[in-house]
Amino acid sequence: MAEGAPETGPETGPGTVAGAGRAVRRSPLGGFAPVAGERVRMAETPFLAQVDVRADPLGEAAAGLAAALGTPLPVRPGTYTGPVTGYPPCSVFWLGPDKWLVVGAEGGTPQEGGPPGGGAAAGGSGPPGGSGTLGGGAAAGGSGPSGGSGAPGESGLAARLRAAAGDGHAAVTDVSAQRTVIRLAGPAARDVLAHGCPLDLHPRVFGPGTCARSTLARADVLLAAGEDEEFQIFVRSSFAAYLWAWLLDAATEYLR
Amino acid sequence: MLLIPCPWCGPRDETEFHYGGQAHVAYPADPGALTDEEWARYLFFRDNPEGAFAERWSHAAGCRRWFNAVRDTATNRIHAVYRPGEPRPVTG
């Protein structure tokens, strides 16, 4: 009792990653089991590297970033590009006329044992393909917080983007911890979102490749539409549990 | 409920926006030279027309940009939106 504290093993479970030493990384929705229904599927994609970029779209920094990313920064409002392959695979979301969010898998996702947030807790009874599809987006991850030349705790992606911006007038900020991502998919996904989002979600307006910041159940979100009725919902970590509960409630009628 | 056309994002629901009051209220060139009454007039006095009114809005839950809109205060119809720095458009 006198010598040292008792050795408490790191808590493990869905959405947690044991890091070096005894540090445990816990995703905001690590305690929630993914949903895999016929019409609605829902899972968290935790620990993505997210970098906020501000620059003049016509400036020198934007050109450097575009060269490094392998794609121009999207200038059409409400669109995103990606995932771009080549460079560390990442997506670039338009947030404003001089502001983008670059999202890469580099922040590290649990590599062992299937889709993030899935694993053993999912229970084997769900329809096949459900959580597998949802987990696919993060397949490129797993490198862990890489040692870049950036600030402490910063993802390697941010350091690389800052280097790419060079001496140009730009701000590159790591915001990986700010938001987590909920992937919502299935034929009823649009209907679930429409329960609490003021956006026009008609496929003609909000089809694949479009994104928008708006509110979902009064929480600020960045919503992005992908192929096959799959949506990414970027939500602040502190709002994630609330939004997950709200989505579950909104999806109840489609899960019967 | 208003449908406000953000100059960048297009028509969005009013709940995404934040109202910013009358547009084109210039900061006094030399505030120190103003009398208290003139200063108070700059700070607190705003037009209150019935009809077209140029006002500022912020797309707070969207692209987070400020812009100006000419709104008819009687009908709530928005006649024009324009970006900061652009002159007020002539509206019918």
Short mmCIF file of C-alpha atoms in Angstrom, two decimals:
data_model
loop_
_atom_site.label_atom_id
_atom_site.label_comp_id
_atom_site.label_asym_id
_atom_site.label_seq_id
_atom_site.Cartn_x
_atom_site.Cartn_y
_atom_site.Cartn_z
CA MET A 1 0.00 0.00 0.00
CA ALA A 2 2.84 2.27 0.79
CA GLU A 3 4.80 1.58 -2.35
CA GLY A 4 3.23 3.18 -5.33
CA ALA A 5 -0.32 3.31 -6.49
CA PRO A 6 -2.01 0.10 -7.49
CA GLU A 7 -1.59 -0.64 -11.13
CA THR A 8 -4.85 0.18 -12.78
CA GLY A 9 -4.96 -1.04 -16.33
CA PRO A 10 -6.00 1.44 -18.95
CA GLU A 11 -9.67 1.33 -19.69
CA THR A 12 -10.32 -0.17 -23.02
CA GLY A 13 -13.44 -0.26 -25.03
CA PRO A 14 -14.87 0.94 -28.27
CA GLY A 15 -13.41 4.24 -29.33
CA THR A 16 -10.54 4.28 -26.88
CA VAL A 17 -6.90 4.02 -27.70
CA ALA A 18 -4.24 3.31 -25.17
CA GLY A 19 -1.36 5.58 -25.95
CA ALA A 20 2.15 5.68 -24.64
CA GLY A 21 2.45 5.02 -20.94
CA ARG A 22 -0.85 5.20 -19.17
CA ALA A 23 -2.51 7.90 -21.21
CA VAL A 24 -5.82 6.79 -22.60
CA ARG A 25 -7.47 8.52 -25.49
CA ARG A 26 -11.23 8.37 -25.33
CA SER A 27 -13.45 9.47 -28.17
CA PRO A 28 -16.51 11.57 -27.34
CA LEU A 29 -18.84 8.77 -28.44
CA GLY A 30 -16.67 5.85 -27.35
CA GLY A 31 -19.35 4.55 -25.04
CA PHE A 32 -22.10 4.33 -27.64
CA ALA A 33 -22.67 1.25 -29.75
CA PRO A 34 -23.06 1.81 -33.48
CA VAL A 35 -26.49 1.52 -35.00
CA ALA A 36 -26.95 -0.83 -37.91
CA GLY A 37 -30.53 -0.88 -39.13
CA GLU A 38 -31.96 -1.64 -42.52
CA ARG A 39 -32.70 1.99 -43.28
CA VAL A 40 -30.41 3.90 -40.95
CA ARG A 41 -26.84 3.17 -39.98
CA MET A 42 -24.84 5.27 -37.62
CA ALA A 43 -21.29 5.08 -36.30
CA GLU A 44 -18.62 7.40 -35.02
CA THR A 45 -15.37 7.94 -36.85
CA PRO A 46 -13.17 9.20 -34.04
CA PHE A 47 -9.74 10.78 -33.89
CA LEU A 48 -9.54 12.20 -37.38
CA ALA A 49 -6.91 14.86 -37.93
CA GLN A 50 -8.69 18.14 -38.59
CA VAL A 51 -6.94 21.30 -39.59
CA ASP A 52 -8.47 24.72 -40.00
CA VAL A 53 -6.93 26.67 -42.87
CA ARG A 54 -7.44 30.35 -43.55
CA ALA A 55 -5.90 31.93 -46.59
CA ASP A 56 -6.64 34.18 -49.53
CA PRO A 57 -7.89 31.74 -52.19
CA LEU A 58 -5.91 33.63 -54.83
CA GLY A 59 -2.79 34.03 -52.72
CA GLU A 60 0.57 32.38 -52.65
CA ALA A 61 -0.24 30.29 -49.57
CA ALA A 62 -3.34 28.81 -51.20
CA ALA A 63 -1.26 27.81 -54.21
CA GLY A 64 1.27 26.09 -51.97
CA LEU A 65 -1.47 24.28 -50.07
CA ALA A 66 -3.14 23.19 -53.29
CA ALA A 67 0.15 21.81 -54.60
CA ALA A 68 0.75 19.90 -51.39
CA LEU A 69 -2.78 18.55 -51.19
CA GLY A 70 -2.86 17.61 -54.84
CA THR A 71 -6.12 19.45 -55.34
CA PRO A 72 -7.12 23.10 -55.40
CA LEU A 73 -8.89 24.40 -52.32
CA PRO A 74 -12.59 24.30 -53.21
CA VAL A 75 -13.82 27.83 -53.89
CA ARG A 76 -17.42 27.05 -54.72
CA PRO A 77 -19.42 27.66 -51.54
CA GLY A 78 -20.81 24.56 -49.93
CA THR A 79 -18.62 22.02 -51.63
CA TYR A 80 -15.81 19.72 -50.63
CA THR A 81 -13.21 17.69 -52.43
CA GLY A 82 -11.94 14.35 -51.46
CA PRO A 83 -10.90 12.13 -50.13
CA VAL A 84 -7.90 13.06 -52.20
CA THR A 85 -5.43 10.24 -52.55
CA GLY A 86 -1.72 10.66 -53.00
CA TYR A 87 -0.78 13.00 -50.25
CA PRO A 88 -2.02 11.63 -46.95
CA PRO A 89 -5.60 11.02 -48.01
CA CYS A 90 -7.69 13.91 -46.87
CA SER A 91 -10.81 15.87 -47.68
CA VAL A 92 -11.06 19.63 -47.96
CA PHE A 93 -14.29 21.26 -46.89
CA TRP A 94 -15.34 24.81 -47.80
CA LEU A 95 -16.23 26.67 -44.61
CA GLY A 96 -16.12 30.23 -45.87
CA PRO A 97 -14.66 32.28 -48.74
CA ASP A 98 -11.24 32.20 -47.08
CA LYS A 99 -11.60 29.26 -44.73
CA TRP A 100 -11.36 25.50 -45.16
CA LEU A 101 -11.30 22.41 -43.01
CA VAL A 102 -8.81 19.76 -44.05
CA VAL A 103 -9.66 16.35 -42.65
CA GLY A 104 -7.26 13.46 -42.77
CA ALA A 105 -7.17 10.09 -41.14
CA GLU A 106 -3.73 10.81 -39.88
CA GLY A 107 -4.76 11.60 -36.34
CA GLY A 108 -4.90 7.91 -35.76
CA THR A 109 -7.79 5.54 -35.48
CA PRO A 110 -7.91 2.21 -33.71
CA GLN A 111 -6.39 -0.08 -36.25
CA GLU A 112 -7.06 -3.43 -34.71
CA GLY A 113 -10.47 -5.01 -34.78
CA GLY A 114 -12.69 -3.57 -37.45
CA PRO A 115 -14.56 -0.31 -37.76
CA PRO A 116 -13.96 2.49 -35.29
CA GLY A 117 -16.39 2.47 -32.46
CA GLY A 118 -17.52 -0.96 -33.57
CA GLY A 119 -15.62 -3.94 -32.39
CA ALA A 120 -17.05 -6.37 -29.94
CA ALA A 121 -19.78 -4.13 -28.63
CA ALA A 122 -21.66 -4.14 -31.91
CA GLY A 123 -23.00 -7.63 -31.36
CA GLY A 124 -23.02 -9.90 -34.34
CA SER A 125 -26.69 -9.71 -35.19
CA GLY A 126 -26.78 -6.63 -37.36
CA PRO A 127 -27.30 -6.85 -41.09
CA PRO A 128 -24.07 -7.46 -42.97
CA GLY A 129 -22.44 -4.51 -44.58
CA GLY A 130 -23.88 -2.02 -42.15
CA SER A 131 -21.08 -0.98 -39.91
CA GLY A 132 -18.53 -2.20 -42.40
CA THR A 133 -19.57 0.47 -44.87
CA LEU A 134 -19.53 3.10 -42.22
CA GLY A 135 -16.15 2.15 -40.95
CA GLY A 136 -14.60 2.18 -44.38
CA GLY A 137 -13.87 5.87 -44.44
CA ALA A 138 -11.19 5.63 -41.81
CA ALA A 139 -9.34 2.71 -43.28
CA ALA A 140 -6.31 4.76 -44.07
CA GLY A 141 -5.72 5.77 -40.48
CA GLY A 142 -3.82 4.16 -37.75
CA SER A 143 -0.49 5.90 -37.84
CA GLY A 144 -1.08 7.48 -34.48
CA PRO A 145 -0.07 11.01 -33.55
CA SER A 146 2.94 11.34 -35.74
CA GLY A 147 5.92 13.29 -34.67
CA GLY A 148 5.95 16.30 -36.93
CA SER A 149 7.73 19.54 -36.50
CA GLY A 150 4.59 21.32 -35.30
CA ALA A 151 3.46 22.41 -31.89
CA PRO A 152 3.13 19.83 -29.10
CA GLY A 153 0.04 17.73 -29.47
CA GLU A 154 -0.43 18.81 -33.04
CA SER A 155 -1.12 16.34 -35.80
CA GLY A 156 1.45 15.76 -38.49
CA LEU A 157 -1.10 16.98 -41.02
CA ALA A 158 -1.10 20.47 -39.53
CA ALA A 159 2.66 20.65 -39.54
CA ARG A 160 2.79 19.57 -43.16
CA LEU A 161 0.14 22.03 -44.24
CA ARG A 162 1.90 24.83 -42.43
CA ALA A 163 5.06 23.97 -44.27
CA ALA A 164 3.14 23.91 -47.54
CA ALA A 165 1.72 27.37 -46.92
CA GLY A 166 5.29 28.61 -46.70
CA ASP A 167 5.78 32.30 -46.13
CA GLY A 168 2.40 33.13 -47.61
CA HIS A 169 -0.24 34.84 -45.55
CA ALA A 170 -2.17 31.96 -43.99
CA ALA A 171 -3.30 30.53 -40.68
CA VAL A 172 -3.11 26.79 -40.12
CA THR A 173 -4.60 25.55 -36.89
CA ASP A 174 -4.99 22.03 -35.61
CA VAL A 175 -8.58 21.57 -34.47
CA SER A 176 -8.64 17.79 -34.31
CA ALA A 177 -10.00 17.73 -30.77
CA GLN A 178 -12.74 20.21 -31.54
CA ARG A 179 -15.08 17.91 -33.39
CA THR A 180 -15.83 14.27 -33.83
CA VAL A 181 -17.54 12.73 -36.82
CA ILE A 182 -20.78 10.79 -36.91
CA ARG A 183 -21.40 8.86 -40.09
CA LEU A 184 -25.06 8.50 -40.87
CA ALA A 185 -26.08 6.35 -43.80
CA GLY A 186 -28.96 4.47 -45.28
CA PRO A 187 -32.05 5.23 -47.33
CA ALA A 188 -33.71 7.04 -44.41
CA ALA A 189 -30.64 9.11 -43.45
CA ARG A 190 -31.94 12.23 -45.18
CA ASP A 191 -35.26 11.94 -43.41
CA VAL A 192 -33.54 11.60 -40.05
CA LEU A 193 -31.54 14.77 -40.69
CA ALA A 194 -34.61 16.63 -41.91
CA HIS A 195 -36.18 16.17 -38.49
CA GLY A 196 -33.90 18.86 -37.10
CA CYS A 197 -31.98 20.64 -39.82
CA PRO A 198 -33.09 23.81 -41.61
CA LEU A 199 -31.08 23.02 -44.75
CA ASP A 200 -32.74 22.06 -48.00
CA LEU A 201 -31.71 18.41 -47.99
CA HIS A 202 -33.25 17.47 -51.33
CA PRO A 203 -30.71 15.41 -53.30
CA ARG A 204 -30.87 17.98 -56.10
CA VAL A 205 -29.58 20.64 -53.72
CA PHE A 206 -27.60 18.63 -51.20
CA GLY A 207 -26.12 15.83 -53.25
CA PRO A 208 -22.76 14.09 -53.06
CA GLY A 209 -19.88 16.53 -52.82
CA THR A 210 -21.79 19.25 -51.03
CA CYS A 211 -21.26 20.35 -47.47
CA ALA A 212 -22.73 23.02 -45.27
CA ARG A 213 -22.37 24.37 -41.83
CA SER A 214 -25.73 24.65 -40.22
CA THR A 215 -27.59 23.54 -37.15
CA LEU A 216 -28.87 20.06 -36.41
CA ALA A 217 -31.18 19.88 -33.45
CA ARG A 218 -29.86 23.37 -32.60
CA ALA A 219 -26.27 22.12 -32.36
CA ASP A 220 -23.71 23.64 -34.75
CA VAL A 221 -22.62 21.03 -37.25
CA LEU A 222 -20.77 20.68 -40.49
CA LEU A 223 -22.77 18.37 -42.68
CA ALA A 224 -21.31 16.69 -45.75
CA ALA A 225 -23.08 14.47 -48.22
CA GLY A 226 -21.23 11.54 -49.75
CA GLU A 227 -22.08 8.82 -52.19
CA ASP A 228 -24.79 6.26 -51.46
CA GLU A 229 -26.72 8.41 -49.00
CA GLU A 230 -23.88 8.55 -46.53
CA PHE A 231 -23.48 11.71 -44.51
CA GLN A 232 -20.70 12.93 -42.31
CA ILE A 233 -21.77 15.03 -39.36
CA PHE A 234 -18.96 17.01 -37.76
CA VAL A 235 -20.09 17.99 -34.30
CA ARG A 236 -18.30 19.56 -31.38
CA SER A 237 -17.04 16.98 -28.93
CA SER A 238 -19.08 18.40 -26.08
CA PHE A 239 -22.26 18.24 -28.16
CA ALA A 240 -21.61 14.77 -29.56
CA ALA A 241 -23.39 12.72 -26.92
CA TYR A 242 -26.40 14.99 -27.06
CA LEU A 243 -26.55 14.84 -30.84
CA TRP A 244 -26.10 11.06 -30.85
CA ALA A 245 -29.02 10.71 -28.45
CA TRP A 246 -31.09 13.07 -30.55
CA LEU A 247 -30.27 11.15 -33.74
CA LEU A 248 -31.22 7.88 -32.07
CA ASP A 249 -34.53 9.39 -31.09
CA ALA A 250 -35.12 10.85 -34.55
CA ALA A 251 -34.23 7.52 -36.16
CA THR A 252 -36.53 5.45 -33.95
CA GLU A 253 -39.30 5.27 -36.52
CA TYR A 254 -36.88 4.05 -39.19
CA LEU A 255 -35.35 1.36 -36.99
CA ARG A 256 -38.48 -0.66 -36.44
CA MET B 1 -39.66 32.73 -40.71
CA LEU B 2 -37.42 34.51 -43.17
CA LEU B 3 -35.43 32.82 -45.89
CA ILE B 4 -32.33 34.98 -46.09
CA PRO B 5 -30.05 34.69 -49.13
CA CYS B 6 -26.49 34.72 -47.83
CA PRO B 7 -24.21 36.20 -50.53
CA TRP B 8 -21.98 33.14 -50.23
CA CYS B 9 -24.17 30.24 -49.13
CA GLY B 10 -27.46 31.06 -50.81
CA PRO B 11 -30.89 30.98 -49.21
CA ARG B 12 -30.81 29.78 -45.64
CA ASP B 13 -33.17 29.72 -42.73
CA GLU B 14 -33.39 32.78 -40.52
CA THR B 15 -32.36 30.72 -37.48
CA GLU B 16 -28.82 30.49 -38.88
CA PHE B 17 -28.39 34.27 -38.86
CA HIS B 18 -27.64 36.96 -36.36
CA TYR B 19 -29.00 40.46 -36.76
CA GLY B 20 -26.55 43.36 -36.73
CA GLY B 21 -28.66 46.49 -36.91
CA GLN B 22 -28.53 49.34 -39.38
CA ALA B 23 -25.82 49.22 -42.03
CA HIS B 24 -23.57 52.02 -43.20
CA VAL B 25 -23.26 53.74 -39.82
CA ALA B 26 -19.80 55.26 -40.15
CA TYR B 27 -17.53 55.60 -37.17
CA PRO B 28 -16.92 59.31 -36.52
CA ALA B 29 -13.71 60.56 -38.10
CA ASP B 30 -12.66 62.36 -34.93
CA PRO B 31 -14.63 60.99 -31.96
CA GLY B 32 -12.81 63.26 -29.54
CA ALA B 33 -14.23 66.32 -31.20
CA LEU B 34 -17.82 65.22 -30.75
CA THR B 35 -20.11 66.65 -28.10
CA ASP B 36 -21.79 64.20 -25.76
CA GLU B 37 -24.99 64.61 -27.66
CA GLU B 38 -23.37 63.89 -31.00
CA TRP B 39 -21.61 60.85 -29.55
CA ALA B 40 -24.85 59.55 -28.06
CA ARG B 41 -26.54 60.14 -31.38
CA TYR B 42 -23.86 58.03 -33.11
CA LEU B 43 -24.09 55.28 -30.52
CA PHE B 44 -27.79 54.95 -29.91
CA PHE B 45 -29.83 56.62 -32.64
CA ARG B 46 -30.84 54.57 -35.64
CA ASP B 47 -33.26 55.02 -38.49
CA ASN B 48 -36.58 53.28 -38.16
CA PRO B 49 -38.17 53.50 -41.57
CA GLU B 50 -41.27 51.81 -42.80
CA GLY B 51 -40.02 50.33 -46.04
CA ALA B 52 -36.58 49.57 -47.44
CA PHE B 53 -33.90 49.43 -44.76
CA ALA B 54 -30.24 48.54 -45.20
CA GLU B 55 -29.11 46.38 -42.32
CA ARG B 56 -26.31 44.07 -41.34
CA TRP B 57 -26.63 40.33 -40.89
CA SER B 58 -24.14 37.68 -39.88
CA HIS B 59 -24.44 34.12 -41.10
CA ALA B 60 -23.52 32.93 -37.63
CA ALA B 61 -24.28 29.22 -38.02
CA GLY B 62 -23.03 29.01 -41.59
CA CYS B 63 -20.06 30.68 -43.23
CA ARG B 64 -19.84 33.19 -40.38
CA ARG B 65 -19.51 36.18 -42.73
CA TRP B 66 -21.11 39.56 -42.23
CA PHE B 67 -23.09 41.04 -45.10
CA ASN B 68 -25.66 43.69 -45.77
CA ALA B 69 -29.27 43.27 -46.79
CA VAL B 70 -31.94 45.68 -47.90
CA ARG B 71 -35.12 44.51 -46.24
CA ASP B 72 -38.57 46.01 -46.41
CA THR B 73 -39.57 46.45 -42.79
CA ALA B 74 -43.24 46.40 -43.67
CA THR B 75 -43.31 43.23 -45.76
CA ASN B 76 -40.08 41.50 -44.64
CA ARG B 77 -39.21 41.05 -48.29
CA ILE B 78 -35.45 41.12 -48.83
CA HIS B 79 -34.72 43.19 -51.93
CA ALA B 80 -30.97 42.73 -52.13
CA VAL B 81 -27.99 41.32 -50.31
CA TYR B 82 -24.45 42.52 -50.84
CA ARG B 83 -21.02 41.96 -49.34
CA PRO B 84 -19.29 44.34 -46.97
CA GLY B 85 -17.53 47.11 -48.83
CA GLU B 86 -19.93 47.01 -51.75
CA PRO B 87 -22.19 50.01 -52.24
CA ARG B 88 -25.85 49.74 -51.42
CA PRO B 89 -27.58 48.59 -54.60
CA VAL B 90 -30.44 50.58 -56.01
CA THR B 91 -33.63 48.72 -55.24
CA GLY B 92 -37.04 49.28 -56.67
#
